[in-house]
mmCIF file of C-alpha atoms in Angstrom:
data_model
loop_
_atom_site.group_PDB
_atom_site.id
_atom_site.type_symbol
_atom_site.label_atom_id
_atom_site.label_comp_id
_atom_site.label_asym_id
_atom_site.label_seq_id
_atom_site.Cartn_x
_atom_site.Cartn_y
_atom_site.Cartn_z
ATOM 1 C CA MET A 1475 237.359 -25.948 66.963
ATOM 2 C CA ASP A 1476 234.231 -24.994 68.847
ATOM 3 C CA VAL A 1477 232.152 -27.812 70.397
ATOM 4 C CA TRP A 1478 229.010 -26.802 68.558
ATOM 5 C CA ASP A 1479 230.832 -26.559 65.215
ATOM 6 C CA ALA A 1480 232.316 -30.019 65.786
ATOM 7 C CA VAL A 1481 229.003 -31.597 66.795
ATOM 8 C CA ARG A 1482 227.233 -29.919 63.890
ATOM 9 C CA GLY A 1483 229.927 -30.396 61.240
ATOM 10 C CA ARG A 1484 231.086 -33.939 61.970
ATOM 11 C CA ARG A 1485 230.149 -36.464 59.324
ATOM 12 C CA SER A 1486 230.726 -40.182 59.022
ATOM 13 C CA VAL A 1487 233.577 -40.267 56.525
ATOM 14 C CA ARG A 1488 234.033 -43.362 54.364
ATOM 15 C CA LYS A 1489 236.522 -42.212 51.718
ATOM 16 C CA PHE A 1490 240.035 -41.392 52.744
ATOM 17 C CA LYS A 1491 243.387 -40.297 51.356
ATOM 18 C CA ASP A 1492 246.367 -42.634 51.730
ATOM 19 C CA ASP A 1493 248.161 -40.208 54.064
ATOM 20 C CA GLN A 1494 249.200 -41.592 57.429
ATOM 21 C CA VAL A 1495 247.831 -40.069 60.609
ATOM 22 C CA GLU A 1496 250.598 -38.476 62.663
ATOM 23 C CA ASP A 1497 251.401 -40.096 66.009
ATOM 24 C CA GLU A 1498 250.673 -36.939 68.003
ATOM 25 C CA LEU A 1499 247.180 -36.776 66.489
ATOM 26 C CA ILE A 1500 246.570 -40.443 67.288
ATOM 27 C CA ARG A 1501 247.516 -39.720 70.874
ATOM 28 C CA LYS A 1502 245.168 -36.744 71.028
ATOM 29 C CA ILE A 1503 242.282 -38.855 69.705
ATOM 30 C CA LEU A 1504 242.976 -41.610 72.238
ATOM 31 C CA GLU A 1505 243.213 -39.037 75.030
ATOM 32 C CA ALA A 1506 239.768 -37.745 74.045
ATOM 33 C CA GLY A 1507 238.466 -41.292 74.377
ATOM 34 C CA ARG A 1508 240.160 -41.756 77.716
ATOM 35 C CA TRP A 1509 238.478 -38.653 79.147
ATOM 36 C CA ALA A 1510 234.974 -39.845 78.300
ATOM 37 C CA PRO A 1511 232.717 -40.554 81.274
ATOM 38 C CA SER A 1512 232.125 -44.090 82.457
ATOM 39 C CA GLY A 1513 229.506 -45.651 84.710
ATOM 40 C CA SER A 1514 230.673 -45.510 88.334
ATOM 41 C CA ASN A 1515 234.004 -44.219 86.952
ATOM 42 C CA MET A 1516 234.794 -47.833 86.065
ATOM 43 C CA GLN A 1517 237.341 -46.717 83.452
ATOM 44 C CA MET A 1518 239.849 -46.317 86.262
ATOM 45 C CA TRP A 1519 239.951 -50.106 86.605
ATOM 46 C CA GLY A 1520 240.695 -50.510 82.907
ATOM 47 C CA THR A 1521 237.230 -51.587 81.739
ATOM 48 C CA ARG A 1522 237.762 -49.692 78.483
ATOM 49 C CA LYS A 1523 240.613 -50.820 76.239
ATOM 50 C CA PHE A 1524 241.806 -49.286 72.952
ATOM 51 C CA VAL A 1525 243.448 -51.378 70.251
ATOM 52 C CA VAL A 1526 245.054 -49.101 67.678
ATOM 53 C CA ILE A 1527 245.550 -50.721 64.298
ATOM 54 C CA LYS A 1528 248.182 -49.144 62.054
ATOM 55 C CA ASP A 1529 249.695 -52.156 60.306
ATOM 56 C CA LYS A 1530 248.422 -52.317 56.728
ATOM 57 C CA LYS A 1531 248.154 -56.105 56.578
ATOM 58 C CA THR A 1532 246.223 -56.188 59.842
ATOM 59 C CA LEU A 1533 243.903 -53.443 58.619
ATOM 60 C CA ASP A 1534 243.304 -55.439 55.422
ATOM 61 C CA MET A 1535 242.413 -58.552 57.406
ATOM 62 C CA ILE A 1536 240.073 -56.582 59.632
ATOM 63 C CA ARG A 1537 238.344 -55.015 56.660
ATOM 64 C CA LYS A 1538 237.640 -58.441 55.246
ATOM 65 C CA VAL A 1539 235.691 -59.457 58.349
ATOM 66 C CA SER A 1540 233.989 -56.075 58.845
ATOM 67 C CA PRO A 1541 231.206 -55.351 56.339
ATOM 68 C CA GLY A 1542 230.774 -51.891 57.897
ATOM 69 C CA TYR A 1543 234.415 -50.974 57.213
ATOM 70 C CA LEU A 1544 234.234 -49.509 53.708
ATOM 71 C CA GLY A 1545 237.235 -48.428 51.674
ATOM 72 C CA THR A 1546 240.740 -48.312 53.110
ATOM 73 C CA THR A 1547 242.011 -46.220 56.004
ATOM 74 C CA PRO A 1548 245.481 -45.762 57.487
ATOM 75 C CA LEU A 1549 244.128 -46.201 61.003
ATOM 76 C CA ALA A 1550 241.453 -47.895 63.057
ATOM 77 C CA VAL A 1551 240.823 -47.947 66.785
ATOM 78 C CA LEU A 1552 238.880 -50.833 68.241
ATOM 79 C CA VAL A 1553 237.262 -49.977 71.557
ATOM 80 C CA CYS A 1554 236.809 -53.040 73.743
ATOM 81 C CA SER A 1555 235.097 -53.594 77.050
ATOM 82 C CA ASP A 1556 236.980 -55.655 79.572
ATOM 83 C CA GLN A 1557 233.912 -57.484 80.795
ATOM 84 C CA LYS A 1558 235.870 -59.601 83.210
ATOM 85 C CA VAL A 1559 236.989 -56.512 85.090
ATOM 86 C CA ALA A 1560 233.523 -54.901 84.749
ATOM 87 C CA TYR A 1561 231.854 -57.982 86.200
ATOM 88 C CA GLN A 1562 234.319 -58.164 89.089
ATOM 89 C CA LYS A 1563 233.694 -54.517 89.962
ATOM 90 C CA CYS A 1564 230.003 -53.989 89.158
ATOM 91 C CA GLY A 1565 228.329 -57.344 88.613
ATOM 92 C CA LYS A 1566 225.961 -58.235 85.812
ATOM 93 C CA LEU A 1567 224.730 -54.691 85.128
ATOM 94 C CA GLY A 1568 228.304 -53.460 84.819
ATOM 95 C CA ARG A 1569 229.193 -56.230 82.428
ATOM 96 C CA ASP A 1570 226.101 -56.142 80.261
ATOM 97 C CA TYR A 1571 225.316 -52.517 79.931
ATOM 98 C CA LEU A 1572 227.581 -49.829 81.245
ATOM 99 C CA THR A 1573 230.587 -50.926 79.271
ATOM 100 C CA ILE A 1574 228.728 -50.618 75.964
ATOM 101 C CA ALA A 1575 227.592 -47.099 76.796
ATOM 102 C CA ASP A 1576 231.076 -46.255 78.094
ATOM 103 C CA CYS A 1577 232.695 -47.422 74.880
ATOM 104 C CA ALA A 1578 230.215 -45.469 72.769
ATOM 105 C CA MET A 1579 230.844 -42.249 74.720
ATOM 106 C CA ALA A 1580 234.600 -42.715 74.212
ATOM 107 C CA VAL A 1581 233.978 -43.260 70.489
ATOM 108 C CA GLU A 1582 231.970 -40.046 70.206
ATOM 109 C CA ASN A 1583 234.764 -38.100 71.898
ATOM 110 C CA MET A 1584 237.260 -39.628 69.465
ATOM 111 C CA LEU A 1585 235.101 -38.764 66.447
ATOM 112 C CA LEU A 1586 234.706 -35.147 67.549
ATOM 113 C CA MET A 1587 238.405 -34.844 68.291
ATOM 114 C CA ALA A 1588 239.383 -36.402 64.960
ATOM 115 C CA TYR A 1589 237.118 -33.971 63.133
ATOM 116 C CA SER A 1590 238.491 -30.996 65.049
ATOM 117 C CA LEU A 1591 242.010 -32.054 63.984
ATOM 118 C CA GLY A 1592 241.092 -32.076 60.289
ATOM 119 C CA LEU A 1593 240.613 -35.844 60.180
ATOM 120 C CA GLY A 1594 237.513 -37.851 59.441
ATOM 121 C CA GLY A 1595 236.165 -40.956 61.094
ATOM 122 C CA CYS A 1596 233.352 -43.422 61.001
ATOM 123 C CA PRO A 1597 232.030 -45.617 63.807
ATOM 124 C CA VAL A 1598 231.790 -49.253 62.732
ATOM 125 C CA LYS A 1599 229.802 -51.932 64.508
ATOM 126 C CA SER A 1600 229.271 -54.314 61.644
ATOM 127 C CA PHE A 1601 232.180 -56.716 62.167
ATOM 128 C CA SER A 1602 232.768 -60.289 63.196
ATOM 129 C CA SER A 1603 233.758 -60.149 66.854
ATOM 130 C CA THR A 1604 235.074 -63.696 66.681
ATOM 131 C CA ALA A 1605 237.337 -62.884 63.738
ATOM 132 C CA LEU A 1606 238.565 -59.636 65.298
ATOM 133 C CA LYS A 1607 239.385 -61.457 68.522
ATOM 134 C CA HIS A 1608 241.372 -63.994 66.527
ATOM 135 C CA ILE A 1609 243.230 -61.439 64.372
ATOM 136 C CA LEU A 1610 244.111 -59.147 67.285
ATOM 137 C CA GLU A 1611 244.616 -61.953 69.825
ATOM 138 C CA ILE A 1612 242.023 -60.504 72.172
ATOM 139 C CA PRO A 1613 241.660 -62.698 75.261
ATOM 140 C CA GLU A 1614 238.522 -64.257 76.710
ATOM 141 C CA GLY A 1615 236.429 -61.807 78.699
ATOM 142 C CA VAL A 1616 237.355 -58.827 76.545
ATOM 143 C CA GLU A 1617 234.741 -57.839 73.996
ATOM 144 C CA PRO A 1618 235.160 -55.704 70.858
ATOM 145 C CA GLU A 1619 232.339 -53.140 71.106
ATOM 146 C CA LEU A 1620 232.831 -50.434 68.509
ATOM 147 C CA MET A 1621 235.519 -49.586 65.982
ATOM 148 C CA VAL A 1622 236.429 -46.167 64.643
ATOM 149 C CA VAL A 1623 238.132 -45.950 61.270
ATOM 150 C CA ILE A 1624 240.105 -42.752 60.825
ATOM 151 C CA GLY A 1625 242.034 -40.911 58.151
ATOM 152 C CA TYR A 1626 242.223 -37.742 56.110
ATOM 153 C CA PRO A 1627 238.956 -37.441 54.176
ATOM 154 C CA SER A 1628 239.286 -37.410 50.413
ATOM 155 C CA LYS A 1629 236.051 -35.447 50.226
ATOM 156 C CA LYS A 1630 233.577 -33.993 52.675
ATOM 157 C CA PRO A 1631 230.443 -36.136 52.745
ATOM 158 C CA SER A 1632 227.078 -34.489 52.362
ATOM 159 C CA THR A 1633 224.778 -34.193 55.351
ATOM 160 C CA PRO A 1634 222.559 -37.248 55.819
ATOM 161 C CA PRO A 1635 218.893 -36.713 56.583
ATOM 162 C CA LYS A 1636 218.365 -35.895 60.269
ATOM 163 C CA ILE A 1637 214.987 -36.096 61.902
ATOM 164 C CA PRO A 1638 213.789 -32.730 63.278
ATOM 165 C CA LEU A 1639 213.773 -32.250 67.066
ATOM 166 C CA GLU A 1640 210.032 -31.615 66.915
ATOM 167 C CA LYS A 1641 209.446 -35.267 66.028
ATOM 168 C CA ILE A 1642 211.543 -36.868 68.761
ATOM 169 C CA THR A 1643 211.308 -34.572 71.776
ATOM 170 C CA TYR A 1644 208.682 -34.701 74.491
ATOM 171 C CA VAL A 1645 208.294 -32.854 77.764
ATOM 172 C CA ASP A 1646 207.337 -34.294 81.165
ATOM 173 C CA LYS A 1647 205.281 -37.030 79.520
ATOM 174 C CA TYR A 1648 205.995 -39.210 76.518
ATOM 175 C CA GLY A 1649 203.941 -37.868 73.611
ATOM 176 C CA ASP A 1650 203.624 -34.284 74.908
ATOM 177 C CA LYS A 1651 205.609 -32.233 72.430
ATOM 178 C CA LEU A 1652 208.194 -29.755 73.706
ATOM 179 C CA PHE A 1653 208.408 -28.028 70.347
ATOM 180 C CA LYS A 1654 205.251 -27.552 68.305
ATOM 181 C CA MET B 190 234.558 -23.613 73.808
ATOM 182 C CA ASP B 191 237.205 -25.700 72.111
ATOM 183 C CA VAL B 192 236.500 -29.442 71.674
ATOM 184 C CA TRP B 193 239.630 -30.470 73.516
ATOM 185 C CA ASP B 194 238.919 -28.097 76.422
ATOM 186 C CA ALA B 195 235.379 -29.473 76.669
ATOM 187 C CA VAL B 196 236.483 -33.117 76.547
ATOM 188 C CA ARG B 197 239.239 -32.461 79.059
ATOM 189 C CA GLY B 198 237.342 -30.136 81.387
ATOM 190 C CA ARG B 199 233.944 -31.844 81.551
ATOM 191 C CA ARG B 200 233.133 -33.412 84.896
ATOM 192 C CA SER B 201 230.167 -35.367 86.142
ATOM 193 C CA VAL B 202 228.404 -32.712 88.213
ATOM 194 C CA ARG B 203 226.168 -33.818 91.065
ATOM 195 C CA LYS B 204 225.535 -30.569 92.992
ATOM 196 C CA PHE B 205 223.524 -27.849 91.361
ATOM 197 C CA LYS B 206 222.098 -24.391 91.981
ATOM 198 C CA ASP B 207 218.320 -23.938 91.915
ATOM 199 C CA ASP B 208 218.482 -21.726 88.800
ATOM 200 C CA GLN B 209 216.392 -22.854 85.869
ATOM 201 C CA VAL B 210 218.062 -23.702 82.575
ATOM 202 C CA GLU B 211 216.980 -21.287 79.853
ATOM 203 C CA ASP B 212 214.887 -22.736 77.025
ATOM 204 C CA GLU B 213 217.371 -21.725 74.328
ATOM 205 C CA LEU B 214 220.128 -23.643 76.135
ATOM 206 C CA ILE B 215 217.884 -26.707 76.468
ATOM 207 C CA ARG B 216 217.286 -26.564 72.746
ATOM 208 C CA LYS B 217 221.022 -26.318 72.029
ATOM 209 C CA ILE B 218 221.716 -29.357 74.229
ATOM 210 C CA LEU B 219 218.998 -31.381 72.498
ATOM 211 C CA GLU B 220 220.308 -30.312 69.094
ATOM 212 C CA ALA B 221 223.748 -31.612 70.075
ATOM 213 C CA GLY B 222 222.139 -34.940 70.907
ATOM 214 C CA ARG B 223 220.219 -34.977 67.664
ATOM 215 C CA TRP B 224 223.406 -34.540 65.620
ATOM 216 C CA ALA B 225 225.142 -37.547 67.179
ATOM 217 C CA PRO B 226 225.876 -40.424 64.811
ATOM 218 C CA SER B 227 223.650 -43.485 64.737
ATOM 219 C CA GLY B 228 224.103 -46.969 63.333
ATOM 220 C CA SER B 229 222.970 -47.070 59.707
ATOM 221 C CA ASN B 230 221.698 -43.502 60.263
ATOM 222 C CA MET B 231 218.724 -45.070 62.024
ATOM 223 C CA GLN B 232 218.022 -41.813 63.900
ATOM 224 C CA MET B 233 216.223 -40.575 60.821
ATOM 225 C CA TRP B 234 213.442 -43.082 61.540
ATOM 226 C CA GLY B 235 213.070 -41.795 65.078
ATOM 227 C CA THR B 236 214.885 -44.592 66.911
ATOM 228 C CA ARG B 237 216.211 -42.072 69.421
ATOM 229 C CA LYS B 238 213.706 -40.185 71.547
ATOM 230 C CA PHE B 239 214.339 -37.428 74.099
ATOM 231 C CA VAL B 240 212.042 -36.896 77.063
ATOM 232 C CA VAL B 241 212.818 -33.550 78.696
ATOM 233 C CA ILE B 242 211.735 -33.313 82.305
ATOM 234 C CA LYS B 243 211.259 -29.811 83.702
ATOM 235 C CA ASP B 244 208.289 -30.234 86.020
ATOM 236 C CA LYS B 245 209.483 -30.228 89.631
ATOM 237 C CA LYS B 246 207.030 -32.855 90.853
ATOM 238 C CA THR B 247 207.932 -35.180 88.003
ATOM 239 C CA LEU B 248 211.652 -34.663 88.677
ATOM 240 C CA ASP B 249 211.053 -35.502 92.344
ATOM 241 C CA MET B 250 209.246 -38.717 91.434
ATOM 242 C CA ILE B 251 212.012 -39.705 89.028
ATOM 243 C CA ARG B 252 214.676 -39.055 91.635
ATOM 244 C CA LYS B 253 212.922 -41.405 94.030
ATOM 245 C CA VAL B 254 213.223 -44.305 91.583
ATOM 246 C CA SER B 255 216.732 -43.425 90.374
ATOM 247 C CA PRO B 256 219.485 -44.205 92.889
ATOM 248 C CA GLY B 257 222.035 -42.676 90.483
ATOM 249 C CA TYR B 258 220.208 -39.327 90.458
ATOM 250 C CA LEU B 259 221.776 -37.517 93.395
ATOM 251 C CA GLY B 260 220.656 -34.126 94.670
ATOM 252 C CA THR B 261 218.121 -31.986 92.859
ATOM 253 C CA THR B 262 218.357 -30.536 89.369
ATOM 254 C CA PRO B 263 216.068 -28.219 87.417
ATOM 255 C CA LEU B 264 216.284 -30.432 84.345
ATOM 256 C CA ALA B 265 216.742 -33.996 83.185
ATOM 257 C CA VAL B 266 216.705 -35.513 79.723
ATOM 258 C CA LEU B 267 215.859 -39.170 79.371
ATOM 259 C CA VAL B 268 217.202 -40.677 76.158
ATOM 260 C CA CYS B 269 215.117 -43.612 74.994
ATOM 261 C CA SER B 270 215.533 -46.095 72.195
ATOM 262 C CA ASP B 271 212.462 -46.830 70.158
ATOM 263 C CA GLN B 272 213.179 -50.524 69.863
ATOM 264 C CA LYS B 273 210.024 -51.205 67.915
ATOM 265 C CA VAL B 274 211.194 -48.919 65.120
ATOM 266 C CA ALA B 275 214.798 -50.205 65.402
ATOM 267 C CA TYR B 276 213.635 -53.800 65.095
ATOM 268 C CA GLN B 277 211.427 -53.000 62.099
ATOM 269 C CA LYS B 278 214.329 -51.302 60.319
ATOM 270 C CA CYS B 279 217.399 -53.316 61.383
ATOM 271 C CA GLY B 280 216.255 -56.534 63.056
ATOM 272 C CA LYS B 281 217.632 -57.987 66.250
ATOM 273 C CA LEU B 282 221.073 -56.360 66.045
ATOM 274 C CA GLY B 283 219.470 -52.956 65.567
ATOM 275 C CA ARG B 284 217.181 -53.455 68.508
ATOM 276 C CA ASP B 285 219.667 -54.981 70.923
ATOM 277 C CA TYR B 286 222.793 -53.067 70.338
ATOM 278 C CA LEU B 287 222.953 -50.099 68.041
ATOM 279 C CA THR B 288 220.303 -48.151 69.868
ATOM 280 C CA ILE B 289 222.218 -48.322 73.158
ATOM 281 C CA ALA B 290 225.400 -47.060 71.508
ATOM 282 C CA ASP B 291 223.399 -44.430 69.624
ATOM 283 C CA CYS B 292 221.815 -43.140 72.827
ATOM 284 C CA ALA B 293 225.197 -43.030 74.583
ATOM 285 C CA MET B 294 226.761 -41.020 71.746
ATOM 286 C CA ALA B 295 223.872 -38.553 71.918
ATOM 287 C CA VAL B 296 224.365 -38.303 75.689
ATOM 288 C CA GLU B 297 228.070 -37.528 75.303
ATOM 289 C CA ASN B 298 227.269 -34.755 72.815
ATOM 290 C CA MET B 299 224.735 -33.322 75.266
ATOM 291 C CA LEU B 300 227.211 -33.436 78.156
ATOM 292 C CA LEU B 301 229.906 -31.654 76.139
ATOM 293 C CA MET B 302 227.424 -29.062 74.901
ATOM 294 C CA ALA B 303 226.045 -28.468 78.405
ATOM 295 C CA TYR B 304 229.555 -27.955 79.726
ATOM 296 C CA SER B 305 230.467 -25.583 76.910
ATOM 297 C CA LEU B 306 227.375 -23.501 77.798
ATOM 298 C CA GLY B 307 228.437 -23.138 81.435
ATOM 299 C CA LEU B 308 226.131 -25.891 82.657
ATOM 300 C CA GLY B 309 226.981 -29.183 84.295
ATOM 301 C CA GLY B 310 225.556 -32.614 83.748
ATOM 302 C CA CYS B 311 225.811 -36.192 84.851
ATOM 303 C CA PRO B 312 224.866 -39.345 82.953
ATOM 304 C CA VAL B 313 222.606 -41.583 85.021
ATOM 305 C CA LYS B 314 221.909 -45.238 84.320
ATOM 306 C CA SER B 315 220.946 -46.357 87.778
ATOM 307 C CA PHE B 316 217.155 -46.025 87.594
ATOM 308 C CA SER B 317 214.107 -48.247 87.547
ATOM 309 C CA SER B 318 213.072 -48.494 83.896
ATOM 310 C CA THR B 319 209.664 -49.831 84.900
ATOM 311 C CA ALA B 320 209.012 -46.888 87.218
ATOM 312 C CA LEU B 321 210.244 -44.345 84.668
ATOM 313 C CA LYS B 322 208.003 -45.851 82.015
ATOM 314 C CA HIS B 323 205.075 -45.556 84.381
ATOM 315 C CA ILE B 324 205.819 -41.975 85.497
ATOM 316 C CA LEU B 325 206.467 -40.680 81.986
ATOM 317 C CA GLU B 326 203.832 -42.857 80.284
ATOM 318 C CA ILE B 327 206.396 -44.390 77.954
ATOM 319 C CA PRO B 328 204.739 -46.944 75.680
ATOM 320 C CA GLU B 329 205.663 -50.580 75.100
ATOM 321 C CA GLY B 330 208.636 -51.009 72.773
ATOM 322 C CA VAL B 331 210.333 -47.795 73.867
ATOM 323 C CA GLU B 332 213.154 -48.287 76.344
ATOM 324 C CA PRO B 333 214.751 -45.714 78.679
ATOM 325 C CA GLU B 334 218.502 -46.081 78.055
ATOM 326 C CA LEU B 335 220.358 -43.241 79.714
ATOM 327 C CA MET B 336 219.369 -40.093 81.567
ATOM 328 C CA VAL B 337 221.289 -36.837 81.781
ATOM 329 C CA VAL B 338 220.641 -34.567 84.735
ATOM 330 C CA ILE B 339 221.559 -30.958 84.029
ATOM 331 C CA GLY B 340 221.813 -27.642 85.831
ATOM 332 C CA TYR B 341 224.161 -24.872 86.869
ATOM 333 C CA PRO B 342 226.880 -26.424 89.005
ATOM 334 C CA SER B 343 227.128 -25.137 92.553
ATOM 335 C CA LYS B 344 230.803 -26.062 92.572
ATOM 336 C CA LYS B 345 233.253 -27.538 90.119
ATOM 337 C CA PRO B 346 233.942 -31.161 91.018
ATOM 338 C CA SER B 347 237.516 -32.339 91.338
ATOM 339 C CA THR B 348 238.986 -34.607 88.672
ATOM 340 C CA PRO B 349 238.327 -38.292 89.350
ATOM 341 C CA PRO B 350 241.194 -40.742 88.912
ATOM 342 C CA LYS B 351 241.701 -41.578 85.235
ATOM 343 C CA ILE B 352 243.735 -44.547 84.114
ATOM 344 C CA PRO B 353 246.771 -43.578 82.005
ATOM 345 C CA LEU B 354 246.673 -44.340 78.272
ATOM 346 C CA GLU B 355 249.759 -46.497 78.678
ATOM 347 C CA LYS B 356 247.713 -49.058 80.625
ATOM 348 C CA ILE B 357 244.797 -49.390 78.215
ATOM 349 C CA THR B 358 246.221 -48.893 74.725
ATOM 350 C CA TYR B 359 247.635 -51.596 72.497
ATOM 351 C CA VAL B 360 248.831 -51.563 68.901
ATOM 352 C CA ASP B 361 248.079 -54.137 66.183
ATOM 353 C CA LYS B 362 247.797 -56.915 68.754
ATOM 354 C CA TYR B 363 246.123 -57.004 72.153
ATOM 355 C CA GLY B 364 248.848 -56.756 74.769
ATOM 356 C CA ASP B 365 251.429 -54.983 72.586
ATOM 357 C CA LYS B 366 251.753 -51.553 74.123
ATOM 358 C CA LEU B 367 251.543 -48.486 71.913
ATOM 359 C CA PHE B 368 253.006 -46.258 74.597
ATOM 360 C CA LYS B 369 255.769 -47.579 76.804
#
């Protein structure tokens, strides 16, 4: 699928079929996340970690502590920042900021890839980090940043309202419109 | 260009030709950013703002206060979060977190789109926010989050080291490897 078609056609999917996601597709989605950029190429130290959740009971527990996780899905990927590693390599800025942006860029790659493979996904931030750390036995210094829930969509969601470029784009000075 | 080829082939480009980027390509890149997901679809309120910088003098000033902005480029896009709007709509969580992730997802879309159009880009976080706000007259409550510098690459960069999936991917429990 073409990049533009994926960017333009991707929707946040919240209703899924029961069908499992094939292992080779899971790998492709994770690979897309792995290839996302990272500040100072910190990913190479392992600052970005992926926890794939396939076990139904675990998914059920996670849903109970994640208000943003609606409905049921056969798959979720929790993207974590290893802040301990980030801090060791890049200090406070690395720990506090870059890892969040890095995780989000990996999530966007995963969402586009999932969509291009006929799957649907939704980024989820509304969860209890404490509970997720407990359920998934995530150690100190590793922080759940964003989750992606994935599955085969049971129906294609409609397009949500998107603000026109004209209202959010300036040129050379904040407030000077690029598009009239 | 295919999504996978874009995700896999995209590099952070830091050396560019002098050629200007055509207006229709700039628009396509911004559109890709606009279509990125956002927490609670907050983008529709204008939480994400794009400041396009094309003026050479302004680009020069920005480069001087941005250690991460290497070389010269004919174009930069600064993605800002309108934290005032985010706070009004979604409180502290909206202001502190979602907008950063939202900006990063927009940046990844822009990078993939730029690459698919034959351009190159690099995300830049290492800049002085205070100086950028001054140069671009960005008002209080709007925060520069990430910049993308864009142009025609003068050469294709080599692939940086990427950590294998096996080292960063767990299943159902942190530490349990999905791939052996």
